[in-house]
XYZ file of C-alpha atoms in Angstrom:
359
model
C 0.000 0.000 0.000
C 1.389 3.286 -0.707
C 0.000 7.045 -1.730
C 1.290 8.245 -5.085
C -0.111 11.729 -4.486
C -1.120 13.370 -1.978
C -2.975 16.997 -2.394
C -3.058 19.344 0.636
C -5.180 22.910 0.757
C -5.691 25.294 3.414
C -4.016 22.414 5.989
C -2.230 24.067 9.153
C 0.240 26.225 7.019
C 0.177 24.658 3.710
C -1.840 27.032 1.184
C -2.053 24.720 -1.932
C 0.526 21.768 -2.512
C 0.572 18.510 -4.869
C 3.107 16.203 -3.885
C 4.162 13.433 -6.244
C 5.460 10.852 -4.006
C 7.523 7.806 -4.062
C 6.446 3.865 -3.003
C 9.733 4.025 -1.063
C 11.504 6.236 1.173
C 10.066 10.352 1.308
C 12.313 12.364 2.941
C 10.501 15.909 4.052
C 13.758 18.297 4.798
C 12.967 21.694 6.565
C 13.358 24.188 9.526
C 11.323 24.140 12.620
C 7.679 25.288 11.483
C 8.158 25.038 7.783
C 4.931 22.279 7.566
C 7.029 19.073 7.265
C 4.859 17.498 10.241
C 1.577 18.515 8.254
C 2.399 16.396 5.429
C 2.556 13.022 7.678
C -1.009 14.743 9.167
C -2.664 14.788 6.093
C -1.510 11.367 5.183
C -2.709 10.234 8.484
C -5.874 12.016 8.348
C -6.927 10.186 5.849
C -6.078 6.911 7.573
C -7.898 7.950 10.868
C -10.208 10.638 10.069
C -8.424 12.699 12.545
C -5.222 14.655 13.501
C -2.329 12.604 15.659
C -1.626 16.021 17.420
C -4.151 16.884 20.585
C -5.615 19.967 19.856
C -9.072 22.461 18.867
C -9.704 20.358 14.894
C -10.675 24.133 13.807
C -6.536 24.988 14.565
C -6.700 22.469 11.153
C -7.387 24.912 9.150
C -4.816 27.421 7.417
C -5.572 30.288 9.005
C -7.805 32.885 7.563
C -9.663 29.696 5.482
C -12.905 28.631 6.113
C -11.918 24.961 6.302
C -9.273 22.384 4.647
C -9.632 19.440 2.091
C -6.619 16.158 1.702
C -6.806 14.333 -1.078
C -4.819 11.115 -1.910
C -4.274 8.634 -4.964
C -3.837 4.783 -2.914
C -2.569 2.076 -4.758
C -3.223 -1.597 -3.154
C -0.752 -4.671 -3.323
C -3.454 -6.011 -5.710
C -2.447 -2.960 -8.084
C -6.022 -1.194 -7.522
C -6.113 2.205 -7.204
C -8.687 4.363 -4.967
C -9.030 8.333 -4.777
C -9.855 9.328 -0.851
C -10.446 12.605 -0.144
C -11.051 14.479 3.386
C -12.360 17.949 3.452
C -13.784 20.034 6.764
C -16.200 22.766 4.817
C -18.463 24.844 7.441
C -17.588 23.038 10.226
C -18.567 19.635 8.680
C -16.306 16.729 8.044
C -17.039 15.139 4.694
C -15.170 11.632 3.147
C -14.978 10.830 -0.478
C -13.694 7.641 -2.135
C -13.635 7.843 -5.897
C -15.508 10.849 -6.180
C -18.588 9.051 -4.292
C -19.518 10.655 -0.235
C -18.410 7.633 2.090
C -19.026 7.812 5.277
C -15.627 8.482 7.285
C -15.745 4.232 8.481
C -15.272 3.348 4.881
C -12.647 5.585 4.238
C -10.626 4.581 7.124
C -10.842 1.334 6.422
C -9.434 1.671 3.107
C -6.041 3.483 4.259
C -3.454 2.332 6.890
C -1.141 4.815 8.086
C 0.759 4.094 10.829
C 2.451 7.337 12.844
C 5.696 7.545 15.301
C 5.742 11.089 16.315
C 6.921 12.836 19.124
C 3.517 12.746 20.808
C 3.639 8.463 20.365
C 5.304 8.460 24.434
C 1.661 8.914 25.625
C 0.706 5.036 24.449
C 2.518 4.385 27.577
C 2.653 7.719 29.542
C -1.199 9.179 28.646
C -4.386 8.422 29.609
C -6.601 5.291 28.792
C -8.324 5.983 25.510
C -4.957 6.499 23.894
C -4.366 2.772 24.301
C -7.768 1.826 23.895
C -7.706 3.865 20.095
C -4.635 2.163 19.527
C -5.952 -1.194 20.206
C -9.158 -0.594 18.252
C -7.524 0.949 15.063
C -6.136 -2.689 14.559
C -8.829 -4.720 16.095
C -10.868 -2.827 13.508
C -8.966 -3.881 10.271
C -9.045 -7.371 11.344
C -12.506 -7.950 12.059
C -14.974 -6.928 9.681
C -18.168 -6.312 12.478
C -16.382 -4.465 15.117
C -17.439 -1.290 14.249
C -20.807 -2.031 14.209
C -20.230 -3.626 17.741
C -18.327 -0.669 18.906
C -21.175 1.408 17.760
C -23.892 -0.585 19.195
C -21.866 -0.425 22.659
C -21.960 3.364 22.600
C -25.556 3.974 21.766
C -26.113 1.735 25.085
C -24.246 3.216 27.096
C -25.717 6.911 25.973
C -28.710 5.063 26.772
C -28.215 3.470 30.473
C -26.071 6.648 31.180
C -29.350 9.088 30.620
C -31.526 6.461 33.030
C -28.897 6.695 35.916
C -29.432 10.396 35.901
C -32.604 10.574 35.434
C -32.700 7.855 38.578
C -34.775 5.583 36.250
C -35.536 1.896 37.995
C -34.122 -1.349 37.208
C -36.332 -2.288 35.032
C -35.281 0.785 32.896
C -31.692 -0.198 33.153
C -31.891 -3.785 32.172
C -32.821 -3.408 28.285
C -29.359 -1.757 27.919
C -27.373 -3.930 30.011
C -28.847 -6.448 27.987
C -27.693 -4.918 24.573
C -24.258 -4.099 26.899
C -23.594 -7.524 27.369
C -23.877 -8.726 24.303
C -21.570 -5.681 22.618
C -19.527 -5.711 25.191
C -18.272 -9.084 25.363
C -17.887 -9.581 21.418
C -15.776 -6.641 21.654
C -13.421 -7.680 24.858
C -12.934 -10.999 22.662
C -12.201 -8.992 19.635
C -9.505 -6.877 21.537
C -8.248 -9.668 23.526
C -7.541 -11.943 20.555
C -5.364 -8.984 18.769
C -3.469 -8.493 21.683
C -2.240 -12.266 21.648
C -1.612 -11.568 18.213
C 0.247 -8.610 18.888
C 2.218 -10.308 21.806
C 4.907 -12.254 20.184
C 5.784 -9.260 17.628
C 5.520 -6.708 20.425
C 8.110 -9.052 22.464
C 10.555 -9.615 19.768
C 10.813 -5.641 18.475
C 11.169 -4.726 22.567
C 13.593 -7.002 22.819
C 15.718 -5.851 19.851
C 15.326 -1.897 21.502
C 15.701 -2.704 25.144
C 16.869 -6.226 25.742
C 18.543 -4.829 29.068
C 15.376 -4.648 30.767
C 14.224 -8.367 30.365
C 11.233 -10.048 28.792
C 8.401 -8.259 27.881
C 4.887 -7.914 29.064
C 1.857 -6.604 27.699
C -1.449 -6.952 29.650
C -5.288 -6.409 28.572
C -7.409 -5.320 31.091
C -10.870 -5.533 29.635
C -13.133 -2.546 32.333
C -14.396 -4.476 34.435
C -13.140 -6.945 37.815
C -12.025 -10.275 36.722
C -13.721 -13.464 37.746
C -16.855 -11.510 36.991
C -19.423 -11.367 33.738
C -19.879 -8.235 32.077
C -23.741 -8.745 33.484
C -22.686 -9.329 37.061
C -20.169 -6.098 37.142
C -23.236 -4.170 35.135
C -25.667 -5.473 38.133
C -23.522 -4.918 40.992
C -22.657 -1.333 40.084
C -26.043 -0.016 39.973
C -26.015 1.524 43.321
C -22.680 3.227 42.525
C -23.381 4.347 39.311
C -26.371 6.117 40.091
C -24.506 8.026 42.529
C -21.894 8.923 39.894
C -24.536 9.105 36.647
C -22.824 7.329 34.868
C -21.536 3.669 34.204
C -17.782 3.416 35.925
C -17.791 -0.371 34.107
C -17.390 -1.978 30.926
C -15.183 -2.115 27.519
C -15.344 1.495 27.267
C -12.920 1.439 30.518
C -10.068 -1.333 28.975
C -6.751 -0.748 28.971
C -3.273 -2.432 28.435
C -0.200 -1.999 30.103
C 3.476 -2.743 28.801
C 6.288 -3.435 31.750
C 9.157 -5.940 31.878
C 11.247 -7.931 33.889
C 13.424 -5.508 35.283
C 11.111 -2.142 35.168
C 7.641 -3.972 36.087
C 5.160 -0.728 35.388
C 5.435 2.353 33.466
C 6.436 4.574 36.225
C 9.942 2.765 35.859
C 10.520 4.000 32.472
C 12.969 6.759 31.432
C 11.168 9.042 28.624
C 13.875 7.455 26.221
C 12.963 4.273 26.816
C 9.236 5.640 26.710
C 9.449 5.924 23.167
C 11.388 3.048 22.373
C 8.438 1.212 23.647
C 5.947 3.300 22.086
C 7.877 3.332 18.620
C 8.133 -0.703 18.978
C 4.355 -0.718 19.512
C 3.619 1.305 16.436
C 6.098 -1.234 14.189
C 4.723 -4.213 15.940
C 0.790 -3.132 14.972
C 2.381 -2.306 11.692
C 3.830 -5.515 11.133
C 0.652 -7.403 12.485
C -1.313 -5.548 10.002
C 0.990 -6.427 6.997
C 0.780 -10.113 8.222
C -3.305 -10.029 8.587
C -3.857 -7.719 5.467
C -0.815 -9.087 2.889
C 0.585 -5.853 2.203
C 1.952 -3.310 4.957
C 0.699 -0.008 5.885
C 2.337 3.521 4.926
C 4.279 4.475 7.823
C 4.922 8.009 9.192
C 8.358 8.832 11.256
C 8.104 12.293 12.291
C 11.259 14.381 13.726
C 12.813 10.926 14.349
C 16.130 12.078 14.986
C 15.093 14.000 17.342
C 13.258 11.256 19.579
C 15.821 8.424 19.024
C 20.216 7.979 19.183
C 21.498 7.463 15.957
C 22.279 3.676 17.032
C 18.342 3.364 17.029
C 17.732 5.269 14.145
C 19.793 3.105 12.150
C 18.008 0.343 13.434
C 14.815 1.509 12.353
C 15.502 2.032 9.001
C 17.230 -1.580 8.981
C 14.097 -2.729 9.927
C 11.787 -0.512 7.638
C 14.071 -1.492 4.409
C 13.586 -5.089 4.636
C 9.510 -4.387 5.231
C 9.530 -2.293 1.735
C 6.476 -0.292 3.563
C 6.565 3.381 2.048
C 7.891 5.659 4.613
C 7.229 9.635 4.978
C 10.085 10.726 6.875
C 10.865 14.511 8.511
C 13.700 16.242 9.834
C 15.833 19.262 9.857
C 18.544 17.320 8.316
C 18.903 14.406 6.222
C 19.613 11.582 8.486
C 22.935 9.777 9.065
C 20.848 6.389 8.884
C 19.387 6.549 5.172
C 21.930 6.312 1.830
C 21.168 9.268 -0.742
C 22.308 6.907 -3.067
C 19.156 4.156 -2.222
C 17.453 3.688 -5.646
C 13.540 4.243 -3.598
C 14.594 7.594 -2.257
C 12.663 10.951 -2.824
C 13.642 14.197 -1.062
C 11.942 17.087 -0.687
C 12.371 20.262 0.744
C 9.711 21.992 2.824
C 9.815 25.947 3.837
C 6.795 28.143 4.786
C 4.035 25.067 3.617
C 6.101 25.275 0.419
C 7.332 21.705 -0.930
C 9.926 21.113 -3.498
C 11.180 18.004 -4.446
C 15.100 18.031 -5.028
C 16.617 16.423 -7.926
């Protein structure tokens, strides 16, 4: 899988760019603030529907424009090609895949993009629903109904969370525990078989970046006590979740947690060894996905030079050139780890939103 083109107006600072791009390596070369990182953005928006950097989704916009539009030309391992386009007009977030409205589902299921950016420490540092988005980005290109699942789930829990305010009886609750229950524990199985999937990969890349700390362990936590049913932790909350208004229990509160041998929780971490773990999470789901899907997803390295010792870095790319995944790459300087001489390399300069490929 790879993007060919990639068309960006009115995006953070870029004004009106076409970038003609290679299946390879794409190396983005600029100062601070010249709009490399909004290149890997718009590529990624159109994987996720969304920005990888926290923030108000108006600051997407180039200011003094009423909105933004990403457009990109995808070309499958099956040689099929597919036109996606994103666009935020009036406030409104519209998908398009060849020319036809999709709904923003489709078109995320059509493009992977996977992102290591100087934000990626928080998979293991940040809140909850990091990990839990994580997790469900690949649970949902495996697994063809667990959107609809998902969805399900959420309109339930709107549902039971309006009848605990409103201090609605038991009888009002138990429709929606009912459709909980059986959401619920399709998704929990759902995430819990990808994450013995992703085990063994997730084990070998850690050890390969931090060996010195010991084996590897990643844990799923699925919301709820263990030794219980999803039904018996929905039942014997009721008290307490009237008193909070809302539901403290349930896939909507999973989590996983990463430690080792020798540095058992996260708290032991350095931030370098943060985002060793959180880059070797992002390879390891890319990697999974190349093994479930036949063909690997584009991945985006943002500033990596910046994040990781030039021992790692060259380590990366070792590992990225035998994948042949295309790679969108930033930095102020070309790196030490990539060969101007490799025969899949593009480089392009980037200044003021401006992009210019170099010959």
């Amino acid at each position: 899988m790879y993007l060919s083109e990639l068309r960006i107006s009115d995006f953070r600072n870029v004004e009106d760019e076409v970038i003609e791009l290679g299946a390879g390596w794409n190396v983005f070369l600029g100062a601070n603030g010249a709009g490399k990182t909004s290149i890997l953005e718009s590529a990624y928006m159109l994987s996720r529907g969304r920005s990888f950097r926290r923030g108000l989704r108006d600051s997407l916009s180039r200011i003094g424009s009423s909105g933004f539009s990403v457009f990109g030309r995808l070309h499958n391992s099956d040689d099929s090609e597919v036109r996606l386009g994103l666009a935020r007009r009036i406030g409104k977030l519209e998908a398009r895949a060849n020319s036809e409205a999709v709904g923003i589902s489709s078109l995320v299921r059509r493009c992977a993009v996977a992102c290591f950016e100087p934000g990626s420490h928080e998979l293991i540092s940040g809140v909850a629903e990091e990990r839990r988005r994580y997790l469900d980005w690949g649970v949902f290109h495996v697994e063809q109904d667990f959107f609809d699942q998902w969805r399900r789930y959420q309109r339930a829990l709107t549902q039971r969370n309006t009848v605990l305010r409103d201090g609605g009886g038991d009888d009002y609750l138990e429709p929606w525990e009912i459709e909980l229950v059986a959401t619920g524990e399709r998704i929990t199985l759902l995430r819990s078989a990808y994450i013995e999937a992703l085990r063994p990969i997730l084990q070998e890349l850690l050890t390969y970046f931090l060996g010195e700390l010991g084996e590897a362990r990643l844990s799923f936590e699925s919301g709820w006590k263990s030794g219980l049913s999803l039904s018996e932790a929905l039942s014997g909350s009721r008290i307490r979740d009237r008193d909070r208004g809302f539901t403290a229990r349930g896939p909507h509160r999973a989590d996983w947690s990463l430690g080792f041998e020798r540095a058992p929780r996260r708290e032991h971490f350095s931030r370098g060894q943060e985002k060793l773990c959180a880059l070797a999470l992002v390879l390891a789901q890319a990697q999974l996905y190349s093994m479930q899907s036949g063909e690997w997803p584009i991945l985006c390295l943002d500033d990596l030079a910046s994040e990781l010792d030039q021992a790692h870095q060259a380590e990366v790319v070792d590992q990225l050139r035998r994948s042949q995944t295309q790679v969108l790459f930033t930095g102020t300087e070309f790196p030490d780890a990539l060969d101007m001489s490799m025969s899949d390399l593009r480089v392009f300069h980037v200044e003021h939103g401006r992009i210019q490929r170099r010959q």
